[in-house]
JSON list of C-alpha atoms in Angstrom, two decimals:
[
{"chain": "A", "resi": 717, "resn": "MET", "atom": "CA", "xyz": [-30.73, -11.77, -72.45]},
{"chain": "A", "resi": 718, "resn": "LYS", "atom": "CA", "xyz": [-32.35, -13.13, -69.66]},
{"chain": "A", "resi": 719, "resn": "GLY", "atom": "CA", "xyz": [-33.32, -17.65, -69.97]},
{"chain": "A", "resi": 720, "resn": "ALA", "atom": "CA", "xyz": [-30.52, -18.11, -72.55]},
{"chain": "A", "resi": 721, "resn": "LEU", "atom": "CA", "xyz": [-28.02, -20.58, -71.69]},
{"chain": "A", "resi": 722, "resn": "PHE", "atom": "CA", "xyz": [-25.40, -17.98, -72.86]},
{"chain": "A", "resi": 723, "resn": "THR", "atom": "CA", "xyz": [-24.99, -15.95, -75.54]},
{"chain": "A", "resi": 724, "resn": "ALA", "atom": "CA", "xyz": [-22.88, -16.21, -78.91]},
{"chain": "A", "resi": 725, "resn": "GLU", "atom": "CA", "xyz": [-21.97, -13.90, -81.99]},
{"chain": "A", "resi": 726, "resn": "ILE", "atom": "CA", "xyz": [-23.46, -15.38, -85.59]},
{"chain": "A", "resi": 727, "resn": "GLU", "atom": "CA", "xyz": [-22.00, -14.04, -88.85]},
{"chain": "A", "resi": 728, "resn": "PRO", "atom": "CA", "xyz": [-23.15, -14.95, -92.49]},
{"chain": "A", "resi": 729, "resn": "ALA", "atom": "CA", "xyz": [-21.53, -17.66, -93.78]},
{"chain": "A", "resi": 730, "resn": "LEU", "atom": "CA", "xyz": [-20.82, -16.14, -97.61]},
{"chain": "A", "resi": 731, "resn": "ALA", "atom": "CA", "xyz": [-19.32, -18.79, -100.39]},
{"chain": "A", "resi": 732, "resn": "ASN", "atom": "CA", "xyz": [-16.45, -17.83, -102.76]},
{"chain": "A", "resi": 733, "resn": "ALA", "atom": "CA", "xyz": [-15.97, -18.97, -106.09]},
{"chain": "A", "resi": 734, "resn": "GLN", "atom": "CA", "xyz": [-15.21, -22.10, -105.53]},
{"chain": "A", "resi": 735, "resn": "GLY", "atom": "CA", "xyz": [-18.27, -22.52, -102.33]},
{"chain": "A", "resi": 736, "resn": "ARG", "atom": "CA", "xyz": [-16.33, -22.62, -99.95]},
{"chain": "A", "resi": 737, "resn": "PHE", "atom": "CA", "xyz": [-17.19, -20.61, -96.50]},
{"chain": "A", "resi": 738, "resn": "PRO", "atom": "CA", "xyz": [-14.07, -18.20, -95.75]},
{"chain": "A", "resi": 739, "resn": "ARG", "atom": "CA", "xyz": [-14.02, -17.79, -92.03]},
{"chain": "A", "resi": 740, "resn": "PRO", "atom": "CA", "xyz": [-14.74, -14.45, -90.39]},
{"chain": "A", "resi": 741, "resn": "ARG", "atom": "CA", "xyz": [-11.87, -11.86, -90.68]},
{"chain": "A", "resi": 742, "resn": "PRO", "atom": "CA", "xyz": [-11.86, -9.42, -87.86]},
{"chain": "A", "resi": 743, "resn": "GLU", "atom": "CA", "xyz": [-12.64, -7.18, -91.01]},
{"chain": "A", "resi": 744, "resn": "THR", "atom": "CA", "xyz": [-16.05, -9.10, -90.93]},
{"chain": "A", "resi": 745, "resn": "ALA", "atom": "CA", "xyz": [-16.50, -7.82, -87.82]},
{"chain": "A", "resi": 746, "resn": "ALA", "atom": "CA", "xyz": [-19.93, -5.71, -88.85]},
{"chain": "A", "resi": 747, "resn": "ARG", "atom": "CA", "xyz": [-21.45, -8.63, -89.39]},
{"chain": "A", "resi": 748, "resn": "ARG", "atom": "CA", "xyz": [-21.39, -10.35, -86.17]},
{"chain": "A", "resi": 749, "resn": "ARG", "atom": "CA", "xyz": [-24.61, -10.39, -84.09]},
{"chain": "A", "resi": 750, "resn": "VAL", "atom": "CA", "xyz": [-25.38, -11.57, -81.30]},
{"chain": "A", "resi": 751, "resn": "CYS", "atom": "CA", "xyz": [-27.74, -14.10, -80.33]},
{"chain": "A", "resi": 752, "resn": "ALA", "atom": "CA", "xyz": [-28.77, -16.03, -77.42]},
{"chain": "A", "resi": 753, "resn": "VAL", "atom": "CA", "xyz": [-28.34, -19.61, -77.22]},
{"chain": "A", "resi": 754, "resn": "ARG", "atom": "CA", "xyz": [-31.92, -21.37, -75.75]},
{"chain": "A", "resi": 755, "resn": "ALA", "atom": "CA", "xyz": [-31.11, -25.20, -76.03]},
{"chain": "A", "resi": 756, "resn": "LEU", "atom": "CA", "xyz": [-27.94, -27.02, -77.23]},
{"chain": "A", "resi": 757, "resn": "SER", "atom": "CA", "xyz": [-27.02, -30.85, -79.04]},
{"chain": "A", "resi": 758, "resn": "ARG", "atom": "CA", "xyz": [-23.66, -31.47, -79.37]},
{"chain": "A", "resi": 759, "resn": "ASN", "atom": "CA", "xyz": [-25.21, -31.11, -83.24]},
{"chain": "A", "resi": 760, "resn": "VAL", "atom": "CA", "xyz": [-27.89, -28.94, -82.75]},
{"chain": "A", "resi": 761, "resn": "LEU", "atom": "CA", "xyz": [-27.74, -25.12, -80.96]},
{"chain": "A", "resi": 762, "resn": "THR", "atom": "CA", "xyz": [-31.78, -22.93, -81.00]},
{"chain": "A", "resi": 763, "resn": "LEU", "atom": "CA", "xyz": [-31.16, -19.39, -81.29]},
{"chain": "A", "resi": 764, "resn": "ASP", "atom": "CA", "xyz": [-33.10, -16.03, -80.47]},
{"chain": "A", "resi": 765, "resn": "THR", "atom": "CA", "xyz": [-31.90, -13.62, -82.43]},
{"chain": "A", "resi": 766, "resn": "PHE", "atom": "CA", "xyz": [-33.43, -10.06, -82.84]},
{"chain": "A", "resi": 767, "resn": "GLU", "atom": "CA", "xyz": [-33.05, -10.64, -87.42]},
{"chain": "A", "resi": 768, "resn": "PRO", "atom": "CA", "xyz": [-35.13, -13.36, -88.76]},
{"chain": "A", "resi": 769, "resn": "LEU", "atom": "CA", "xyz": [-32.90, -15.85, -90.08]},
{"chain": "A", "resi": 770, "resn": "ARG", "atom": "CA", "xyz": [-33.76, -17.82, -93.10]},
{"chain": "A", "resi": 771, "resn": "HIS", "atom": "CA", "xyz": [-34.23, -21.32, -93.44]},
{"chain": "A", "resi": 772, "resn": "GLY", "atom": "CA", "xyz": [-30.86, -22.83, -95.35]},
{"chain": "A", "resi": 773, "resn": "ALA", "atom": "CA", "xyz": [-28.69, -19.65, -94.14]},
{"chain": "A", "resi": 774, "resn": "MET", "atom": "CA", "xyz": [-25.19, -20.91, -93.90]},
{"chain": "A", "resi": 775, "resn": "LEU", "atom": "CA", "xyz": [-23.89, -19.21, -90.66]},
{"chain": "A", "resi": 776, "resn": "TRP", "atom": "CA", "xyz": [-20.70, -18.51, -88.52]},
{"chain": "A", "resi": 777, "resn": "LEU", "atom": "CA", "xyz": [-20.48, -19.21, -84.79]},
{"chain": "A", "resi": 778, "resn": "THR", "atom": "CA", "xyz": [-18.82, -17.84, -82.22]},
{"chain": "A", "resi": 779, "resn": "LEU", "atom": "CA", "xyz": [-19.54, -19.68, -78.95]},
{"chain": "A", "resi": 780, "resn": "PRO", "atom": "CA", "xyz": [-17.89, -19.05, -75.62]},
{"chain": "A", "resi": 781, "resn": "GLY", "atom": "CA", "xyz": [-14.11, -19.69, -75.87]},
{"chain": "A", "resi": 782, "resn": "MET", "atom": "CA", "xyz": [-14.37, -21.67, -79.12]},
{"chain": "A", "resi": 783, "resn": "ALA", "atom": "CA", "xyz": [-12.99, -20.99, -82.54]},
{"chain": "A", "resi": 784, "resn": "PRO", "atom": "CA", "xyz": [-16.15, -20.13, -85.09]},
{"chain": "A", "resi": 785, "resn": "ALA", "atom": "CA", "xyz": [-17.93, -22.29, -86.39]},
{"chain": "A", "resi": 786, "resn": "LEU", "atom": "CA", "xyz": [-19.46, -23.90, -89.45]},
{"chain": "A", "resi": 787, "resn": "GLY", "atom": "CA", "xyz": [-23.60, -23.98, -89.64]},
{"chain": "A", "resi": 788, "resn": "SER", "atom": "CA", "xyz": [-27.02, -24.22, -91.36]},
{"chain": "A", "resi": 789, "resn": "VAL", "atom": "CA", "xyz": [-30.48, -22.92, -90.28]},
{"chain": "A", "resi": 790, "resn": "VAL", "atom": "CA", "xyz": [-32.59, -25.97, -90.35]},
{"chain": "A", "resi": 791, "resn": "TRP", "atom": "CA", "xyz": [-35.59, -24.20, -89.08]},
{"chain": "A", "resi": 792, "resn": "ALA", "atom": "CA", "xyz": [-36.59, -20.53, -88.32]},
{"chain": "A", "resi": 793, "resn": "GLU", "atom": "CA", "xyz": [-39.70, -19.15, -86.67]},
{"chain": "A", "resi": 794, "resn": "ASP", "atom": "CA", "xyz": [-40.04, -14.60, -85.58]},
{"chain": "A", "resi": 795, "resn": "LEU", "atom": "CA", "xyz": [-36.60, -14.59, -84.72]},
{"chain": "A", "resi": 796, "resn": "ALA", "atom": "CA", "xyz": [-36.11, -18.02, -83.07]},
{"chain": "A", "resi": 797, "resn": "ALA", "atom": "CA", "xyz": [-33.53, -20.63, -85.56]},
{"chain": "A", "resi": 798, "resn": "GLY", "atom": "CA", "xyz": [-32.75, -24.40, -85.49]},
{"chain": "A", "resi": 799, "resn": "CYS", "atom": "CA", "xyz": [-28.82, -24.43, -86.01]},
{"chain": "A", "resi": 800, "resn": "LEU", "atom": "CA", "xyz": [-27.45, -27.41, -86.70]},
{"chain": "A", "resi": 801, "resn": "LEU", "atom": "CA", "xyz": [-23.31, -27.55, -87.04]},
{"chain": "A", "resi": 802, "resn": "GLY", "atom": "CA", "xyz": [-21.29, -28.65, -89.67]},
{"chain": "A", "resi": 803, "resn": "LYS", "atom": "CA", "xyz": [-19.24, -30.41, -87.13]},
{"chain": "A", "resi": 804, "resn": "PRO", "atom": "CA", "xyz": [-20.30, -32.30, -83.93]},
{"chain": "A", "resi": 805, "resn": "LEU", "atom": "CA", "xyz": [-19.40, -30.07, -80.87]},
{"chain": "A", "resi": 806, "resn": "SER", "atom": "CA", "xyz": [-16.79, -33.23, -78.86]},
{"chain": "A", "resi": 807, "resn": "ARG", "atom": "CA", "xyz": [-17.56, -33.97, -75.74]},
{"chain": "A", "resi": 808, "resn": "ASP", "atom": "CA", "xyz": [-15.33, -31.57, -73.72]},
{"chain": "A", "resi": 809, "resn": "GLN", "atom": "CA", "xyz": [-16.58, -28.51, -75.92]},
{"chain": "A", "resi": 810, "resn": "TYR", "atom": "CA", "xyz": [-20.32, -29.82, -75.44]},
{"chain": "A", "resi": 811, "resn": "ASP", "atom": "CA", "xyz": [-19.20, -30.35, -71.22]},
{"chain": "A", "resi": 812, "resn": "ARG", "atom": "CA", "xyz": [-17.18, -26.90, -71.09]},
{"chain": "A", "resi": 813, "resn": "LEU", "atom": "CA", "xyz": [-20.47, -25.60, -73.00]},
{"chain": "A", "resi": 814, "resn": "ASN", "atom": "CA", "xyz": [-22.60, -26.79, -70.23]},
{"chain": "A", "resi": 815, "resn": "LYS", "atom": "CA", "xyz": [-20.74, -25.87, -67.58]},
{"chain": "A", "resi": 816, "resn": "LEU", "atom": "CA", "xyz": [-21.14, -22.06, -68.71]},
{"chain": "A", "resi": 817, "resn": "ALA", "atom": "CA", "xyz": [-25.02, -22.33, -68.87]},
{"chain": "A", "resi": 818, "resn": "GLU", "atom": "CA", "xyz": [-25.21, -23.46, -65.17]},
{"chain": "A", "resi": 819, "resn": "ALA", "atom": "CA", "xyz": [-22.63, -21.10, -64.11]},
{"chain": "A", "resi": 820, "resn": "PRO", "atom": "CA", "xyz": [-24.43, -18.22, -61.27]},
{"chain": "A", "resi": 821, "resn": "THR", "atom": "CA", "xyz": [-24.73, -15.45, -63.38]},
{"chain": "A", "resi": 822, "resn": "ALA", "atom": "CA", "xyz": [-24.74, -11.91, -61.67]},
{"chain": "A", "resi": 823, "resn": "GLU", "atom": "CA", "xyz": [-28.79, -11.97, -61.87]},
{"chain": "A", "resi": 824, "resn": "ALA", "atom": "CA", "xyz": [-29.23, -15.20, -59.67]},
{"chain": "A", "resi": 825, "resn": "ARG", "atom": "CA", "xyz": [-27.11, -13.96, -57.23]}
]
């Protein structure tokens, strides 16, 4: 995905009977989709997707080298969306993702 900082996986977060969002499991892999992360802060990610997302939708985001994180879509327009993380990235996680984004790609070499 040209121009992306990096790619990630998203999966709809479905609430159980108790209103909680169980973490993704191997059997839910068919619902996962790849997206491009275009911008990030410690709290919000801007995503480009292949399918439109709905404002208010809950998602599991799997960022490179990290466990899935719960987030909610705070804006959506066509195939772009902003996702507010349920728990902000730690400074270390944020720094690692920024370094990954700055790494030269095979295309740039």
